[in-house]
Each structure stands twice: as structure tokens, then as C-alpha cells.
XYZ file of C-alpha atoms in Angstrom:
493
model
C 2.928 11.902 -26.144
C -1.013 12.183 -25.402
C -1.903 9.983 -22.952
C 0.971 10.842 -20.925
C -0.728 12.059 -17.316
C -0.672 15.771 -16.380
C -0.311 14.970 -12.737
C 1.933 11.629 -10.643
C -0.109 9.550 -8.505
C 1.672 8.245 -5.366
C 1.071 4.690 -6.350
C 3.046 5.821 -9.747
C 5.590 7.675 -7.916
C 6.647 4.668 -5.933
C 6.925 2.602 -9.525
C 8.817 5.197 -10.358
C 11.681 4.900 -7.969
C 11.081 0.941 -8.387
C 12.093 1.513 -11.852
C 11.420 4.258 -14.230
C 10.850 2.128 -16.780
C 8.072 0.840 -15.183
C 6.647 4.052 -14.818
C 7.035 4.593 -18.230
C 5.154 1.680 -19.621
C 2.311 2.441 -16.272
C 1.973 6.213 -17.849
C 2.795 5.525 -21.832
C 2.044 2.233 -22.814
C 0.152 -0.266 -20.261
C -1.476 -2.333 -22.716
C 2.341 -4.080 -22.326
C 1.390 -4.752 -18.611
C 1.306 -8.885 -17.809
C -2.462 -10.297 -17.560
C -3.344 -9.878 -13.757
C -2.731 -13.135 -12.067
C -5.538 -14.662 -9.643
C -2.978 -14.566 -7.080
C -2.359 -10.647 -7.619
C -6.194 -10.214 -7.550
C -6.493 -12.177 -4.171
C -3.045 -10.136 -2.770
C -5.484 -6.904 -4.172
C -8.686 -7.791 -2.514
C -7.039 -9.061 0.980
C -5.338 -5.937 1.021
C -8.675 -3.744 0.328
C -10.168 -5.758 2.835
C -8.000 -5.113 5.604
C -8.572 -1.148 4.987
C -12.430 -1.680 5.110
C -11.506 -3.130 8.568
C -9.200 -0.988 9.661
C -11.643 1.873 9.111
C -13.868 0.651 11.575
C -11.401 1.650 14.561
C -13.159 5.130 13.767
C -16.798 4.613 13.727
C -17.084 8.455 13.157
C -15.146 8.479 9.996
C -16.288 9.048 6.215
C -15.457 7.593 3.186
C -14.449 10.086 0.140
C -16.457 8.060 -2.362
C -15.395 9.581 -5.436
C -12.661 7.126 -7.311
C -9.583 8.322 -8.944
C -11.414 9.144 -12.203
C -13.287 11.626 -10.361
C -9.756 12.864 -8.617
C -10.644 16.778 -7.978
C -14.393 15.933 -6.963
C -12.496 13.986 -4.258
C -10.589 16.785 -3.223
C -13.477 18.823 -2.562
C -15.268 16.493 -0.958
C -12.270 16.309 1.185
C -12.084 19.858 2.418
C -15.753 19.414 3.104
C -15.298 17.102 5.408
C -12.523 18.712 6.727
C -14.122 21.722 7.519
C -17.310 19.530 8.919
C -16.059 19.612 12.792
C -18.734 16.253 13.448
C -16.056 14.470 11.158
C -13.732 12.567 13.162
C -11.944 10.878 10.515
C -11.410 11.045 6.342
C -11.378 7.326 4.625
C -9.484 7.828 1.524
C -9.103 11.592 1.639
C -7.731 13.299 -1.639
C -4.972 16.214 -2.290
C -3.468 17.093 -4.800
C -0.059 19.807 -4.981
C 2.621 20.250 -7.248
C 1.421 17.797 -9.935
C 1.454 14.599 -7.349
C -2.294 13.573 -6.354
C -2.349 11.122 -3.233
C -5.181 9.466 -1.176
C -4.489 9.191 2.317
C -6.292 5.517 4.080
C -6.794 7.585 7.156
C -6.952 10.966 8.329
C -7.835 10.931 11.982
C -8.728 14.582 13.317
C -6.636 15.069 16.838
C -8.618 16.425 19.396
C -6.386 19.770 20.327
C -6.102 20.168 16.879
C -4.574 19.391 13.373
C -4.656 15.583 11.685
C -2.755 12.000 12.063
C -2.121 10.505 8.631
C -2.631 6.779 9.044
C -1.471 4.084 6.118
C -2.814 0.645 6.484
C -0.746 -2.576 5.456
C -2.317 -5.694 5.252
C 1.307 -7.213 6.284
C 2.256 -8.433 10.188
C 5.272 -5.666 9.891
C 7.247 -2.575 9.125
C 9.095 -3.067 5.800
C 11.600 -0.559 4.346
C 9.593 0.819 1.328
C 6.369 1.981 3.584
C 8.954 4.474 4.950
C 8.569 6.355 1.512
C 4.869 5.618 1.094
C 4.148 7.793 3.912
C 7.172 9.968 3.377
C 5.248 10.915 -0.308
C 2.149 11.849 1.665
C 3.151 13.884 4.128
C 5.467 15.903 1.596
C 2.087 16.397 -0.303
C 0.018 17.276 2.769
C 2.409 19.613 4.046
C 2.557 21.366 0.581
C -1.405 21.524 1.321
C -0.701 22.731 4.494
C -2.398 20.455 6.429
C -1.469 20.348 10.367
C -0.286 17.307 10.890
C 0.417 15.906 14.584
C 1.619 12.544 13.852
C 2.113 9.759 11.286
C 1.547 6.418 11.720
C 1.246 3.046 10.181
C -1.340 0.573 10.833
C -0.375 -3.099 10.746
C -1.835 -6.568 11.494
C -0.672 -8.015 14.742
C 0.782 -11.186 13.852
C 0.350 -12.112 17.592
C -3.187 -11.657 18.014
C -4.719 -14.962 18.641
C -8.867 -14.808 17.225
C -11.682 -16.265 19.882
C -13.832 -17.506 17.040
C -16.251 -14.893 18.492
C -15.923 -11.329 17.365
C -12.526 -9.836 15.783
C -11.026 -7.459 18.627
C -9.773 -4.793 16.014
C -7.409 -2.834 18.962
C -6.044 -6.423 19.473
C -5.918 -6.715 15.311
C -4.446 -3.857 14.437
C -0.751 -2.145 15.996
C 0.356 1.566 15.047
C 3.385 2.426 14.607
C 4.523 5.480 14.603
C 6.737 6.477 11.504
C 6.574 10.549 12.030
C 10.341 10.505 12.412
C 10.979 8.290 9.216
C 8.299 10.215 6.909
C 10.163 13.444 8.033
C 13.620 12.224 7.478
C 12.893 11.638 3.616
C 11.518 14.966 2.330
C 14.722 16.085 0.713
C 14.680 12.692 -0.688
C 10.883 12.664 -1.819
C 11.595 16.137 -3.268
C 14.275 14.958 -5.316
C 13.168 12.132 -7.274
C 9.257 13.962 -7.630
C 11.750 16.662 -9.808
C 13.810 13.573 -11.187
C 10.321 11.149 -12.220
C 8.887 14.462 -14.094
C 12.147 14.706 -15.844
C 11.887 11.401 -17.245
C 8.304 11.821 -17.696
C 8.763 14.530 -20.166
C 11.477 12.880 -22.321
C 10.504 11.453 -25.783
C 11.529 8.177 -25.425
C 11.450 5.547 -22.727
C 14.593 5.006 -20.456
C 16.942 2.101 -21.480
C 16.820 -0.542 -18.066
C 17.830 -4.334 -18.889
C 15.642 -6.474 -16.727
C 16.855 -8.049 -13.685
C 16.554 -9.470 -9.898
C 15.515 -5.999 -9.167
C 12.427 -5.705 -11.674
C 10.609 -7.707 -8.420
C 11.980 -5.312 -5.443
C 9.770 -4.514 -3.521
C 6.788 -5.319 -5.766
C 6.325 -8.096 -8.802
C 6.703 -5.407 -11.911
C 3.584 -6.252 -14.487
C 5.545 -5.488 -17.274
C 8.590 -8.231 -16.954
C 6.578 -10.054 -19.656
C 7.517 -7.348 -22.168
C 10.785 -6.323 -21.000
C 12.376 -9.944 -20.904
C 10.462 -11.128 -24.610
C 13.693 -10.775 -26.043
C 15.815 -12.440 -24.268
C 18.076 -15.215 -25.501
C 18.002 -18.560 -24.575
C 20.382 -19.259 -21.373
C 19.925 -16.631 -20.218
C 22.360 -15.375 -17.295
C 19.476 -14.910 -14.979
C 17.406 -18.249 -15.403
C 21.381 -19.765 -13.977
C 20.057 -21.309 -10.466
C 20.471 -19.153 -7.775
C 22.792 -16.293 -9.365
C 23.492 -12.957 -7.117
C 22.530 -10.510 -8.484
C 25.987 -8.671 -8.503
C 26.930 -11.078 -10.649
C 24.446 -11.244 -12.632
C 25.145 -7.018 -13.061
C 29.155 -8.560 -13.491
C 28.396 -10.234 -16.412
C 26.465 -8.093 -17.880
C 28.645 -5.589 -17.820
C 31.402 -8.323 -19.168
C 29.106 -8.680 -22.087
C 28.120 -12.531 -21.075
C 24.365 -12.448 -21.308
C 23.833 -16.396 -21.472
C 24.815 -19.237 -19.043
C 27.360 -20.984 -21.752
C 29.434 -17.855 -22.024
C 30.204 -17.584 -18.930
C 34.304 -17.761 -18.529
C 35.990 -20.258 -16.676
C 37.353 -17.845 -14.120
C 34.435 -16.849 -12.485
C 33.319 -17.858 -9.542
C 30.471 -19.817 -9.738
C 28.943 -22.410 -6.995
C 29.204 -25.844 -7.679
C 25.702 -26.513 -8.988
C 25.998 -23.497 -10.985
C 29.041 -24.328 -13.125
C 27.371 -27.871 -13.653
C 24.458 -26.178 -15.163
C 26.930 -23.845 -17.215
C 29.376 -26.906 -18.136
C 25.909 -29.443 -18.989
C 24.469 -26.449 -21.583
C 27.438 -25.831 -23.264
C 28.469 -29.957 -23.903
C 24.782 -30.212 -24.524
C 24.454 -33.240 -22.107
C 22.679 -33.752 -18.909
C 24.359 -34.805 -15.556
C 23.781 -38.120 -13.854
C 25.546 -39.065 -10.761
C 25.290 -42.382 -9.999
C 24.696 -41.621 -6.418
C 20.877 -40.502 -7.713
C 19.690 -44.607 -8.694
C 20.986 -45.447 -5.523
C 19.254 -42.743 -3.595
C 16.303 -42.989 -5.417
C 15.782 -46.760 -4.753
C 16.842 -46.508 -1.163
C 13.502 -46.545 -0.223
C 10.689 -48.818 2.383
C 7.630 -49.703 1.234
C 5.079 -48.781 1.319
C 6.140 -45.816 -0.639
C 4.271 -42.279 -0.355
C 3.848 -39.033 -2.704
C 2.752 -36.696 -0.796
C 1.404 -32.954 -1.623
C -0.445 -30.270 0.212
C -2.417 -27.823 -0.521
C -2.864 -24.642 1.997
C -4.898 -21.123 2.889
C -3.550 -18.012 4.385
C -6.272 -15.858 5.132
C -4.903 -12.038 6.097
C -7.786 -12.018 8.384
C -8.405 -15.042 10.611
C -11.350 -17.378 10.013
C -11.297 -20.064 12.891
C -10.674 -19.507 16.825
C -7.074 -20.056 17.422
C -5.661 -19.357 14.435
C -3.767 -15.852 13.679
C -3.728 -13.052 11.249
C -1.109 -12.208 8.472
C -1.496 -15.281 6.433
C -0.864 -17.958 8.891
C -0.888 -21.047 6.939
C -3.831 -23.416 6.896
C -3.624 -26.944 5.621
C -6.723 -27.875 4.234
C -6.023 -30.672 1.174
C -3.876 -33.919 0.389
C -2.777 -36.388 -1.988
C -0.624 -39.427 -1.732
C 0.162 -41.594 -4.312
C 1.154 -44.988 -2.512
C 3.407 -47.431 -4.539
C 3.499 -50.930 -3.738
C 6.233 -53.642 -3.565
C 4.940 -55.449 -6.577
C 4.614 -52.012 -8.451
C 1.289 -51.206 -7.725
C 0.102 -47.921 -7.570
C -3.001 -46.513 -4.975
C -4.393 -43.170 -4.317
C -5.636 -41.912 -1.505
C -6.814 -38.117 -0.818
C -8.359 -35.494 1.492
C -9.926 -32.353 1.499
C -11.882 -30.618 4.144
C -15.446 -29.279 2.149
C -16.383 -27.764 5.675
C -16.291 -23.976 7.146
C -14.112 -25.256 9.850
C -10.591 -24.910 11.083
C -9.492 -27.833 8.573
C -6.140 -28.730 10.611
C -7.623 -31.430 12.886
C -9.166 -33.310 10.131
C -6.444 -32.709 7.859
C -3.897 -34.278 10.245
C -5.489 -36.975 11.756
C -6.757 -38.106 7.944
C -3.233 -37.706 7.373
C -1.613 -40.017 10.203
C -3.772 -42.220 9.215
C -2.630 -42.986 5.633
C 0.879 -42.943 6.884
C 0.735 -45.249 9.267
C 4.348 -47.582 9.039
C 7.267 -47.036 7.866
C 7.022 -46.177 4.292
C 9.132 -43.721 2.347
C 7.510 -40.027 1.908
C 8.711 -38.674 -1.357
C 8.034 -34.847 -1.962
C 9.581 -31.903 -3.572
C 10.864 -29.307 -1.632
C 10.745 -29.075 2.112
C 7.171 -27.223 2.132
C 5.620 -30.121 3.674
C 7.566 -30.740 6.534
C 7.664 -27.173 7.321
C 3.561 -27.669 7.419
C 3.905 -30.883 9.587
C 6.336 -28.845 12.166
C 3.139 -26.088 12.346
C 1.026 -28.696 12.972
C 2.763 -30.294 16.081
C 3.068 -27.000 17.471
C -0.881 -26.381 17.260
C -1.666 -30.152 18.387
C 1.449 -31.133 21.396
C -1.183 -34.454 21.464
C -0.286 -35.266 18.192
C 3.410 -33.992 18.222
C 5.205 -37.048 18.525
C 3.351 -39.085 15.497
C 4.057 -36.119 13.317
C 7.774 -35.384 14.267
C 8.592 -39.412 13.877
C 7.082 -38.492 10.141
C 10.308 -36.235 9.212
C 13.023 -39.342 9.236
C 10.866 -40.730 6.624
C 10.739 -37.890 4.067
C 12.846 -37.961 0.853
C 12.872 -34.205 -1.022
C 13.296 -35.073 -4.992
C 14.125 -31.767 -5.378
C 17.471 -31.782 -3.400
C 17.820 -35.030 -4.822
C 17.871 -33.612 -8.713
C 19.522 -30.682 -7.716
C 22.472 -32.776 -6.071
C 22.718 -35.131 -8.313
C 21.196 -34.640 -11.900
C 21.034 -31.572 -14.270
C 19.089 -31.515 -17.963
C 19.763 -28.664 -20.334
C 16.196 -28.389 -21.043
C 15.395 -27.076 -17.288
C 16.659 -23.699 -18.445
C 18.756 -23.414 -15.515
C 15.776 -23.682 -12.997
C 14.799 -26.955 -10.621
C 11.103 -25.471 -10.115
C 8.670 -28.316 -10.449
C 7.373 -25.904 -13.138
C 10.784 -26.516 -14.867
C 11.746 -30.256 -14.483
C 7.896 -31.882 -14.989
C 8.460 -30.831 -19.214
C 11.992 -31.911 -19.202
C 11.678 -35.112 -18.118
C 7.480 -36.161 -18.646
C 6.981 -34.387 -21.619
C 3.569 -35.861 -22.140
C 2.487 -34.835 -18.705
C 1.106 -30.957 -18.162
C -1.550 -28.841 -16.004
C -3.100 -26.957 -19.357
C -6.299 -29.433 -19.168
C -6.868 -28.674 -15.583
C -8.826 -25.590 -14.387
C -6.556 -25.116 -11.538
C -3.085 -25.105 -13.210
C -1.109 -23.396 -9.600
C -1.065 -23.333 -5.772
C -2.456 -19.995 -6.026
C -5.577 -20.489 -7.774
C -5.845 -23.686 -5.277
C -6.208 -21.421 -2.275
C -8.603 -18.719 -4.391
C -10.983 -21.928 -5.174
C -11.230 -23.414 -2.065
C -12.040 -20.044 -0.062
C -14.758 -19.586 -3.176
C -16.015 -23.154 -2.133
C -16.230 -22.313 1.216
C -18.523 -19.361 0.534
C -22.532 -19.986 1.250
C -22.985 -16.817 -1.461
C -21.194 -19.707 -4.012
C -24.359 -21.974 -5.746
C -24.159 -26.285 -5.148
C -23.173 -26.673 -8.003
C -20.441 -24.217 -8.846
C -19.148 -26.151 -5.090
C -19.206 -29.296 -6.776
C -17.225 -28.422 -9.522
C -14.466 -26.526 -7.767
C -14.071 -29.617 -5.313
C -13.738 -31.875 -8.446
C -10.893 -29.130 -9.659
C -9.415 -29.337 -6.236
C -9.224 -32.709 -6.013
C -7.747 -33.064 -9.971
C -4.806 -30.658 -9.364
C -3.562 -31.851 -6.425
C -3.632 -35.581 -7.487
C -1.499 -34.232 -10.468
C 1.107 -32.698 -8.459
C 1.333 -36.323 -6.497
C 1.492 -38.337 -9.599
C 4.153 -35.445 -11.146
C 6.217 -36.541 -8.536
C 6.038 -40.283 -8.976
C 6.042 -39.818 -12.388
C 9.695 -37.480 -12.555
C 11.342 -40.854 -9.933
C 10.075 -42.983 -12.805
C 11.976 -40.797 -15.009
C 14.836 -40.585 -13.260
C 15.751 -44.330 -12.420
C 15.145 -45.248 -16.317
C 18.055 -42.841 -17.219
């Protein structure tokens, strides 16, 4: 095909290892890709920010500025930089060998001769796929006859604590020697480069069925396209289905939940889901109403919003996505049926945890039941207790008051409209069809985190900050109102 690339990039090689069809679409039918979500954009920018910070560890370095559309120019600039003895490090060094292009995050000149290859990742440790990433670069640089001394992975040190002053790069980053890992994968890299090139030379795309593997190790941008024709009640939508069970059923020609045979090993919940779909009925355990009514007033319906900066923003916080709660919403049900709403949003650029915690403890004082949807809020409270030992007793005493509505629904109720899932986005429209998030500017937690950071940004105009604040409050209030409405709907069943 005319739009097929003449060379293979490192990122496309890695995409091809994950799924040959993903690579095919990247090369030949990019228009099938799902829109990039705000959360994905944030992750990309976070990675770039960490990468830019890593270059500060090498003050005598030079950036190769030509982008991927001018790769050959970048290769020439890289050669010039390598030949300049004053250049001690090269950022985004470019190479092409054997029809494969790579850009190395950092090449560090070794005083005794040669270069160190350094790949920067905005993660807090070594992941399996990083070895392959480095092995591809190692392979191409070896082909280019670059004298490589060592191969390193530079990642974030999860134990580093920011003092609130200036970020200490030596403490923030960790270097892991991956030389042996990269060298040991050379046969694997060579074989797969050959296979991937052969696949791309074919006239038709490979035939690959979507499965859980599509998002390992990275979310595939063609998921929407590849699953556009899956049947209603597709077996992959079955709550908790394992990959090996999915593959077994597919091999048997079973593609929908209602066609799963009786002899197939299912959990009690999975079997309940299957039976409800087959019989087009709801499942309601009598214990559900008892559990929902077993409350102490005042009854709270609680939700948190959080932010997780890759680079620490406040004194006493750690990098690598430490979770910082900045907002809560609480719908309060009184014994006479009256509902009151209270909320908190930290709108100053300070560590939000203290104000968040104190305001929350104030509203939750007493002995009332606290409804949540999943145990995420309890995890946040445990983190807060560790952060503030003086409040730990008060925070820890809250746990006995929590009721996880997600767990109750999963244990005692099923509606075929859930489509095999108990997530809030599936449960809410099934039980409360008149309620949705479509009219809200913020519709999911990832966007809320991004908008919160944008609200704190000094460059954001005051009028825009006010708008963001209003949108954040509306979104979090909708989340807790959803829990109220779901409980009401279940009680009316």
C-alpha cells in the first residue's frame, strides 16, 4: 500500500510485538484509531516532562531538535554531535539501520571512550517491556557501530521525598543497569524485526481476534475499531473472565455469555450473570434490602477526587504518582428523608491533604453509615492516616462505618443491562436511566485530575479558573448523587 512506511520505528516495532494487527493499522489505516482521551494526553505530557527533567542531569548535553518527520536530518545532527568532543551527552539521538529507526533518550559520553545508552521512563520501577525497548535500541546502535559501554534504564525513585525547595535530581532518579538484559534479547529482536517486516509486506492485515491481551502492556488505540462488530453479551464482558477461559470458549465457538455451556467452570457470580441473561431476568437476593436498610443516621454518600503528579509538587510528597485527594462530595440522608449536600474543593496551590482531611472529619463526625462505590475512598483514608498520625485514630475509626455499594450489588443483585460488568458506568444507566453525565463538562475522574491541575496553573485566567471550579464541583456532586439514586432504585426493586 502506498502509505506503508519505508522504515520501521522503535515504537512501531514494540506495537507489532504486542499485536501485529495494531502495527498494521498504525502503518496502513491510522484513521481507525480511537480519539486520544484527556487522560492519555496527560500521561504523554507527564512522560515528556520527566524526560525533560532527566536531561538536566547532563548539563553539557545537546538536544537533537529535528522531529520524526525529518529523521535523516536528525541522524546527521547526531553524527555531528558525536564528533564534537565538547558534547558530553546527546538527547534524542537518531539512528537508522536495517530499515529500523530509533531515537535514544540520552547518549552519555564515557570519558574512557564509548557511550552509555540511557532510556528514561516516568515509572517507579523496571517493567518487563522495558528490556525489549532497550534491546531494540541496543541492536540498532550496534549495527551503526556505536561503541556502547553500558545500557541503563533511568526511572523515578519512589522513595524520594520532596523537601519543597529544589528537586534533587540525584535522589529523584534511579539508574538501573540493563546491559545484560538488552544483550540477551538480540536474537529475539532480530527474529521479530524480520517477521514484522514480512507481515507488513503482505497484501492483507493479519487476522487477530480482540481479547484481554489487546491492552497488555499498553492500551490499544484500535480497540474501538476491532470490537465494533462484537455481539451483544460478548464473553469478554463477563465479569472477572480470565484470558485462558476466554480463549477456551472462543476455540469452542462460544462468543456470547448466554451460550456458555453448563459444564464450563464459572464462579458463582459469573454463573448468575449467565443465567440472568439466558432467562432475561434480574437476580435479587432478599439479603440486599436488609443490607441497604441496615443503616445508622445520618447516612452519608461519599466520593473523592484525587490527583497523582509524576513530579512531586509539595513538600513531604513523593514522586511516581502518589495519590493526593483534593475534593470530596457528601450527600447526607436524614432520618426524615431529607437530603443535604456538602462539599470541599481545595482551590489553592498547596498540599490539599490537611484541609481535605480536616473538613472531611468535621462532616463525618458522629456514627452514621457511609456509602461508597468501591473501596477507593478507604484506601485514601489509610494513606491520610499514615501522613497524619495525629489524626490516624479518627480516620481509622471511619472504616467500620463504610458500606461498599459495589460489593453489595455484586453479591446480591444482577441486571442483564449491566452487560456483564458492575462498574458504575454500567450500573447507573441500567438502574437510573434518566441520570447521566452527558451534560457535564467533566465526565470522568481522569479529566477531573487534569482540570484541577489546570485550575492551579498561574497561567490559567481567573475566569477560566472559576469555570473549572464550578465544573469540578458539579462532577463530584453527580458521583455521590448517583450512589444515592442507585440505592433508592435497588430498594424499590
